[in-house]
mmCIF file of C-alpha atoms in Angstrom:
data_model
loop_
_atom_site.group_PDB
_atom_site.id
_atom_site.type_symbol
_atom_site.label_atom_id
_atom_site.label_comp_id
_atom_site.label_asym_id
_atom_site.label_seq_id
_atom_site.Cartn_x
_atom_site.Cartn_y
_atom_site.Cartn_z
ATOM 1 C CA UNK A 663 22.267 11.242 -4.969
ATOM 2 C CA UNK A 664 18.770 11.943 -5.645
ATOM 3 C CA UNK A 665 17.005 13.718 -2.929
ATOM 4 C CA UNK A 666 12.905 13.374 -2.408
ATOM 5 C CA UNK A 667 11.361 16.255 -1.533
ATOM 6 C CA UNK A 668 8.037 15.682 0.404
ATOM 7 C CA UNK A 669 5.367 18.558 -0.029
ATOM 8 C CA UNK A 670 2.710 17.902 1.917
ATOM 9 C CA UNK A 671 -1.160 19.066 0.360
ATOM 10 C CA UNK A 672 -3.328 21.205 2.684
ATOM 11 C CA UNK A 673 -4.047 21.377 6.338
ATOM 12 C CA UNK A 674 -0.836 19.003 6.304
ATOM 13 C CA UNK A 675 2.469 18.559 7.073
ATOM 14 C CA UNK A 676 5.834 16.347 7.735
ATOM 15 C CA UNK A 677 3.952 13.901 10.033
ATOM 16 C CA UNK A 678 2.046 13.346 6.931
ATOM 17 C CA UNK A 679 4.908 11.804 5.131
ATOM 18 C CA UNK A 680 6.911 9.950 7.918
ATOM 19 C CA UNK A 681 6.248 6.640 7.056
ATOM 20 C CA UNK A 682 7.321 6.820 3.239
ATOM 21 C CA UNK A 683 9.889 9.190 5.039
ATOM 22 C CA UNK A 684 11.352 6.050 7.158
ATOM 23 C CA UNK A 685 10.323 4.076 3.982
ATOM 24 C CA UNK A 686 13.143 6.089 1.270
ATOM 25 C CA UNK A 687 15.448 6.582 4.089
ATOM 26 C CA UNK A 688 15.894 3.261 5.160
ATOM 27 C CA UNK A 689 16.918 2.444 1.083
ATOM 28 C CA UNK A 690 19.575 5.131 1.414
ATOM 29 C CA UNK A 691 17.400 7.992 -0.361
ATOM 30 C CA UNK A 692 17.983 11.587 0.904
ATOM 31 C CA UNK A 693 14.457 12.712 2.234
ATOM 32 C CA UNK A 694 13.812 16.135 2.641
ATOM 33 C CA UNK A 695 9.995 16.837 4.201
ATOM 34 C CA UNK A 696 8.493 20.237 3.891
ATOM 35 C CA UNK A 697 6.549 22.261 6.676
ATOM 36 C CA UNK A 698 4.009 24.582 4.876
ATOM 37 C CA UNK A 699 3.157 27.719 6.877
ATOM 38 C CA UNK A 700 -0.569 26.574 6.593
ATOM 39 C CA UNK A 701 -2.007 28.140 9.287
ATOM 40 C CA UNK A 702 -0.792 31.456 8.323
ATOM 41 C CA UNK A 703 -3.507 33.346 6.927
ATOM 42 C CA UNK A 704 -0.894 35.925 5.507
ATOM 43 C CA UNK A 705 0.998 33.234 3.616
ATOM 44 C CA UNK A 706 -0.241 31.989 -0.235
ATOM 45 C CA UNK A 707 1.248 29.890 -2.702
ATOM 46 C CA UNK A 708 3.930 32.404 -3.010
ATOM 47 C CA UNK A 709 5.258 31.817 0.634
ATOM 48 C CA UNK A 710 4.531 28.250 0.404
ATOM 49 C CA UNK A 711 6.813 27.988 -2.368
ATOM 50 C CA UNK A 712 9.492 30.188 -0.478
ATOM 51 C CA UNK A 713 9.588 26.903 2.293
ATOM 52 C CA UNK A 714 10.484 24.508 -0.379
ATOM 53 C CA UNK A 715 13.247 26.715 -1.856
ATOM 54 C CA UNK A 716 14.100 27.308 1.737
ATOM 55 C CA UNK A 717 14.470 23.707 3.043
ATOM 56 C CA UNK A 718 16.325 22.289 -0.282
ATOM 57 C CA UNK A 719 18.862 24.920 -0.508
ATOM 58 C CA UNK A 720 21.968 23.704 -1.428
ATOM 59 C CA UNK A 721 20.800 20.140 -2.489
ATOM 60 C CA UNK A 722 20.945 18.874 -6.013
ATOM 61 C CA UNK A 723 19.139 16.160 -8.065
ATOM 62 C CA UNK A 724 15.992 17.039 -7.157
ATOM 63 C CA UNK A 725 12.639 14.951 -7.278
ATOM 64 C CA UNK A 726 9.463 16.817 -6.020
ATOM 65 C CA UNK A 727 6.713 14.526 -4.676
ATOM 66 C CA UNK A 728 3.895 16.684 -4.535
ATOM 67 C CA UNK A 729 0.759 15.479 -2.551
ATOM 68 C CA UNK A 730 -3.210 17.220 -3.092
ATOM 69 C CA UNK A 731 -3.177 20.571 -3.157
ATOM 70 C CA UNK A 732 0.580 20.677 -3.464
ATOM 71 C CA UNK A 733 0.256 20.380 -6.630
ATOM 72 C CA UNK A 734 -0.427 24.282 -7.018
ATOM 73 C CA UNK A 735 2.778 24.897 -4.946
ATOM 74 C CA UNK A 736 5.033 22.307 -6.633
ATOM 75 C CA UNK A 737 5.017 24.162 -10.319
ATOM 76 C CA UNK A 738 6.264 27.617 -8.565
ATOM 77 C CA UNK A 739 9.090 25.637 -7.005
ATOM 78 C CA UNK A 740 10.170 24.143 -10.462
ATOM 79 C CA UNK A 741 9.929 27.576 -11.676
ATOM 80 C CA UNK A 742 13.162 28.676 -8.891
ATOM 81 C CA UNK A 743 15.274 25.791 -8.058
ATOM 82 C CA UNK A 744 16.600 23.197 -10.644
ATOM 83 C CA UNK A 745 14.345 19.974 -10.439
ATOM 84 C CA UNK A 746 15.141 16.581 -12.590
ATOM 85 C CA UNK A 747 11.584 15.604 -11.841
ATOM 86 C CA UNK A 748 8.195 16.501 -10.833
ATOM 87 C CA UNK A 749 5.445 13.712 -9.262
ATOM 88 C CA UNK A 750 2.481 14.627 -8.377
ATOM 89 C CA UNK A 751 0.522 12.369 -6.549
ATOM 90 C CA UNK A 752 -3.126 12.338 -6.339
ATOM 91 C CA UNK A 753 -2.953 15.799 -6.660
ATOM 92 C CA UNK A 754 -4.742 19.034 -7.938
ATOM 93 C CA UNK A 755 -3.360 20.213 -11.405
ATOM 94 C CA UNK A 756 -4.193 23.764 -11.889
ATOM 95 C CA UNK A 757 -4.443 26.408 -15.357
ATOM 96 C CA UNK A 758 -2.570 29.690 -15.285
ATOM 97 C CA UNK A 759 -4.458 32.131 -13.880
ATOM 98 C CA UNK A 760 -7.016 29.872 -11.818
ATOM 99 C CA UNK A 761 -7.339 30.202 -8.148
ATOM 100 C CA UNK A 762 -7.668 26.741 -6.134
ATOM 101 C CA UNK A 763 -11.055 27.421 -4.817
ATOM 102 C CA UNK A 764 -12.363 28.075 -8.028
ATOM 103 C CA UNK A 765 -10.599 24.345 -9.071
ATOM 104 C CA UNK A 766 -13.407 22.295 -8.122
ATOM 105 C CA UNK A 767 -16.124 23.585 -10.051
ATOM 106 C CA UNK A 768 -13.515 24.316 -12.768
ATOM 107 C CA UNK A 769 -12.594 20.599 -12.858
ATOM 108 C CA UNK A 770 -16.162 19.371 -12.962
ATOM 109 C CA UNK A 771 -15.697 17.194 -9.565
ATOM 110 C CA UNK A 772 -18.464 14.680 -9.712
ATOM 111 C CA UNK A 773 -19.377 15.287 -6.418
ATOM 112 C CA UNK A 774 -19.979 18.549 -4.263
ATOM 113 C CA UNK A 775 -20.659 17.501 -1.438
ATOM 114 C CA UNK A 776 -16.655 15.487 -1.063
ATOM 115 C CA UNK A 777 -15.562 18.592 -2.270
ATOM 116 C CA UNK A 778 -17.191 21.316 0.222
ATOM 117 C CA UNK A 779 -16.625 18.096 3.475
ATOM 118 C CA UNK A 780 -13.258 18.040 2.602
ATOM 119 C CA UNK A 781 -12.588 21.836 2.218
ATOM 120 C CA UNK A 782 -14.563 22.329 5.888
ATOM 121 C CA UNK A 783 -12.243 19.458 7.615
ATOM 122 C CA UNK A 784 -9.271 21.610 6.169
ATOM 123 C CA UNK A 785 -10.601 24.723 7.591
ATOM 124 C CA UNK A 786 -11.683 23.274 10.465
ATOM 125 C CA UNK A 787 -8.221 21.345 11.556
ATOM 126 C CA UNK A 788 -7.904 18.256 13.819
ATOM 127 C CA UNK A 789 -11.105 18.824 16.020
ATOM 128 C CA UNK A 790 -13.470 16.338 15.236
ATOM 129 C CA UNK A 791 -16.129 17.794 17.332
ATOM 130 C CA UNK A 792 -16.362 20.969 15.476
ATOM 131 C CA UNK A 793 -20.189 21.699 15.705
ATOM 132 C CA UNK A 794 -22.036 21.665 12.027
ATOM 133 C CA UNK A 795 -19.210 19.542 10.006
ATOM 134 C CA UNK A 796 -20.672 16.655 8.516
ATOM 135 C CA UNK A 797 -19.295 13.058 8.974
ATOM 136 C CA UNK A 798 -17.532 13.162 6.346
ATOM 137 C CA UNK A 799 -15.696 15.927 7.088
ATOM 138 C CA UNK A 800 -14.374 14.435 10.246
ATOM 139 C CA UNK A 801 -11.107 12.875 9.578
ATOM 140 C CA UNK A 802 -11.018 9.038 10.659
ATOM 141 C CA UNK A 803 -14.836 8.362 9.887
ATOM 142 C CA UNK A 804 -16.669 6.082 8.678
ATOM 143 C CA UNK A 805 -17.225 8.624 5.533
ATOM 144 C CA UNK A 806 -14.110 9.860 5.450
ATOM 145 C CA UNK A 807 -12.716 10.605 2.140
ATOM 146 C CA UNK A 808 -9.042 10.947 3.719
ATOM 147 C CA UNK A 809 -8.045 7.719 5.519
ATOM 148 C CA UNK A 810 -10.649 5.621 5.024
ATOM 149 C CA UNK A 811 -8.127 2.523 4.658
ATOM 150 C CA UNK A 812 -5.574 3.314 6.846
ATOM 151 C CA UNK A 813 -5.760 0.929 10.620
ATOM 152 C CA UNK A 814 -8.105 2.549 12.813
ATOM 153 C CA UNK A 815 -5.295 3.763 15.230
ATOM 154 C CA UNK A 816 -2.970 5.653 12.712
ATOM 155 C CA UNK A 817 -6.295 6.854 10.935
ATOM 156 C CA UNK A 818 -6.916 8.079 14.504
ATOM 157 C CA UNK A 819 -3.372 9.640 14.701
ATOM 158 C CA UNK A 820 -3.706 11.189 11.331
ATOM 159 C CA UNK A 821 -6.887 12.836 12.652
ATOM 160 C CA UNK A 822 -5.564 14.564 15.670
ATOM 161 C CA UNK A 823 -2.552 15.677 13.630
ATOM 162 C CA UNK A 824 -4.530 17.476 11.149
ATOM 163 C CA UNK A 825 -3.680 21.458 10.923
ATOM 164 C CA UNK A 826 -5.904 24.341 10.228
ATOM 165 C CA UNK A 827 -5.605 25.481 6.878
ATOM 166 C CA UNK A 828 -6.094 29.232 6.096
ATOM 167 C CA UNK A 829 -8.109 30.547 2.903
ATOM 168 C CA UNK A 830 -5.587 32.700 1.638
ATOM 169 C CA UNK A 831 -3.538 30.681 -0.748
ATOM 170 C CA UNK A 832 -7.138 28.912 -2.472
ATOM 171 C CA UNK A 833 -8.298 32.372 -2.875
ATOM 172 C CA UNK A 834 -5.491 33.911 -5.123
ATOM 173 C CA UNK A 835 -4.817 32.599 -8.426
ATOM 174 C CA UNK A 836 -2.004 30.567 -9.700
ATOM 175 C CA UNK A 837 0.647 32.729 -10.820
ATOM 176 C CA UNK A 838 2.456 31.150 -13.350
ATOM 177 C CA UNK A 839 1.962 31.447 -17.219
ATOM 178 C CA UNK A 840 2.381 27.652 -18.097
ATOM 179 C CA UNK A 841 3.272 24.334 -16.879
ATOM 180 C CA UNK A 842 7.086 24.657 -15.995
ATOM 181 C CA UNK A 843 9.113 22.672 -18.347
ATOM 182 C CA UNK A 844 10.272 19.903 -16.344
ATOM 183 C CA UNK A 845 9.741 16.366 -16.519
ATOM 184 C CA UNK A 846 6.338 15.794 -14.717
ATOM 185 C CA UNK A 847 4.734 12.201 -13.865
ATOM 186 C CA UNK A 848 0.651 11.497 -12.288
ATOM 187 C CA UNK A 849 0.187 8.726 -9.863
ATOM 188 C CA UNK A 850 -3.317 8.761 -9.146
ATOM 189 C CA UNK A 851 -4.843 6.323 -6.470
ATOM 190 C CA UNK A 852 -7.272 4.096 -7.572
ATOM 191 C CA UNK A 853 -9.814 4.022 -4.280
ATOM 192 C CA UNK A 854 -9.569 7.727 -3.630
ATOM 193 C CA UNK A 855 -12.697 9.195 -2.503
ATOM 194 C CA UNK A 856 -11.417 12.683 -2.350
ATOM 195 C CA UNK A 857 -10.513 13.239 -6.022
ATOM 196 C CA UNK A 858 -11.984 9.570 -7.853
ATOM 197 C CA UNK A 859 -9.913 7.943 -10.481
ATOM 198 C CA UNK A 860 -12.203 8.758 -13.342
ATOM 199 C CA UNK A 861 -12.332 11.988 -12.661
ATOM 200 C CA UNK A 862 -8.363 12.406 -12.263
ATOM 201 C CA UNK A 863 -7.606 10.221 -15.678
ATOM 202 C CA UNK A 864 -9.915 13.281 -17.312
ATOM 203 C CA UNK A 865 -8.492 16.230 -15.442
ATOM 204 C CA UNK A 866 -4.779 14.640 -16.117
ATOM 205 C CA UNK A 867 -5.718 14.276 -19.579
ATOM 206 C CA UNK A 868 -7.128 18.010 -20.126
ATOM 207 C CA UNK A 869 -4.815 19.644 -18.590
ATOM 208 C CA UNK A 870 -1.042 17.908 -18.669
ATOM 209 C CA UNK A 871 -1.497 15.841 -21.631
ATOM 210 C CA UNK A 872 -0.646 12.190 -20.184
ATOM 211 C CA UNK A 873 -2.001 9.004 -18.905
ATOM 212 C CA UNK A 874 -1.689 9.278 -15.035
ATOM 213 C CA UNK A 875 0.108 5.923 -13.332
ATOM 214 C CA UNK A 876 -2.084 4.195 -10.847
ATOM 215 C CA UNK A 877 -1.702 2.657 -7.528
ATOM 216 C CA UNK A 878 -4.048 0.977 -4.775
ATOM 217 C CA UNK A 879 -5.149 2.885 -2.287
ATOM 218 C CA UNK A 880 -6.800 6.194 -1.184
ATOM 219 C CA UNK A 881 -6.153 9.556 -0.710
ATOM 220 C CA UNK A 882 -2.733 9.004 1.669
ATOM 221 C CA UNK A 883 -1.097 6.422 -0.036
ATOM 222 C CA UNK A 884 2.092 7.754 2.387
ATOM 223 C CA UNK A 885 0.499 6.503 4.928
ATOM 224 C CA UNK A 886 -1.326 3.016 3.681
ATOM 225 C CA UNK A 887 1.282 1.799 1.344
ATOM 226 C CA UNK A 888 4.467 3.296 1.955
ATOM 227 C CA UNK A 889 6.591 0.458 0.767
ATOM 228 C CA UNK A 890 4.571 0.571 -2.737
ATOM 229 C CA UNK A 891 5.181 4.158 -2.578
ATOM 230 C CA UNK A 892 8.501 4.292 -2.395
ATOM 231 C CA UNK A 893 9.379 1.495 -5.141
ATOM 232 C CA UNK A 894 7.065 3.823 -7.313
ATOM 233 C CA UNK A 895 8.894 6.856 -6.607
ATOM 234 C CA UNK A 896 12.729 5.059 -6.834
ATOM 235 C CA UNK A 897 11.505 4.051 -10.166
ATOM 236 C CA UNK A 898 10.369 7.217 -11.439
ATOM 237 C CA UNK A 899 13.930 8.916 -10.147
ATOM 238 C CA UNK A 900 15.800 5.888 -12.262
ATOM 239 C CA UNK A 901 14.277 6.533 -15.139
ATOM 240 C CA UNK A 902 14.063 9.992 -14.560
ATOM 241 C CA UNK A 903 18.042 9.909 -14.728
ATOM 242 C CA UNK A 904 18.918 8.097 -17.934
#
């Protein structure tokens, strides 16, 4: 059996996922969800990858659903464990060599000031009352580029169960020398704020070669459309298996 392996992007973790967690799990899918030591400012991509290794051990058949920044942590995974597939959703797709805060400006994100709110919320973690963040660093919102369609009480949830994220893993660069060669697939969301579709469909194009897939929805499509979500990701592991 196929087992989904959650990774959760930054200032995240397994809450982030429960609801495309209940989602697979109530189809019969093995779900494994990842806690990233995020908060550890003595942990990079390196140790984030050593969590994942950690909490699949001994599982087979595996399909890595890699969320935001995951997407730096995912490839190092491939790299040590046998994986039939790869998804990255609506995530960050980095070069060899290039550290994650220098991805932005890399990438040419259209706008600076998404880019810097959403890096402050990260920093900042759940407190919405952290003096000097703008609105739209403030998870929940109005401005929010995180959860801006999710109901206003699991937006509010998803707000208080946001984690400090250190600055250690953006800072170093990506170790690996190329992509890992493993099948890979984009889902992109088509109303994300955080990382816009037009600007994804380029930065998929430049730097894995492909067409992303698209779905509704914005940044947490885990938590807004977890039943579209899932048939997505079943679909990918079917075809993934032939």
């Amino acid at each position: 059996m196929t087992t989904f392996v959650l990774i959760p992007g930054a200032a995240c973790d397994s809450w982030h996922w429960h609801l495309l967690e209940e989602e697979l799990r109530a189809r019969g899918r093995d779900v494994v969800s990842v806690d990233l030591p995020c908060e550890d400012e003595a942990a990079g991509l390196d140790e984030y990858a050593d969590a994942v290794v950690q909490a699949v051990a001994g599982r087979r058949r595996l399909t890595l659903v890699a969320h935001s920044f995951a997407g730096f942590t995912a490839p190092l995974v491939c790299a040590r464990v046998p994986v039939d597939l790869l998804v990255l959703l609506a995530a960050m797709v980095p070069l060899p060599g290039e550290a994650p805060k220098e991805w932005w400006r890399a990438t040419r994100h259209p706008d600076s000031r998404v880019g810097r709110a959403g890096r402050d919320a990260q920093r900042a973690g759940a407190d919405p009352a952290v003096e000097g963040l703008p609105e739209s660093a403030v998870p929940g919102s109005a401005a929010d580029p995180f959860f801006q369609d999710l109901p206003p009480g699991l937006a509010a949830e998803a707000a208080v169960r946001w984690r400090r994220q250190a600055e250690t893993p953006a800072a170093r660069p990506w170790p690996m020398e190329a992509w890992p060669p493993v099948a890979t697939r984009f889902l992109l969301c088509r109303q994300d704020r955080l990382f816009p579709a037009p600007f994804l469909r380029t930065v998929v194009a430049e730097r894995l070669g492909v067409s992303p897939d698209e779905m509704e929805g914005g940044h947490f499509p885990m938590l807004s459309r977890p039943a579209e979500l899932a048939d997505r990701l079943e679909g990918y592991s079917r075809s993934a298996a032939r």
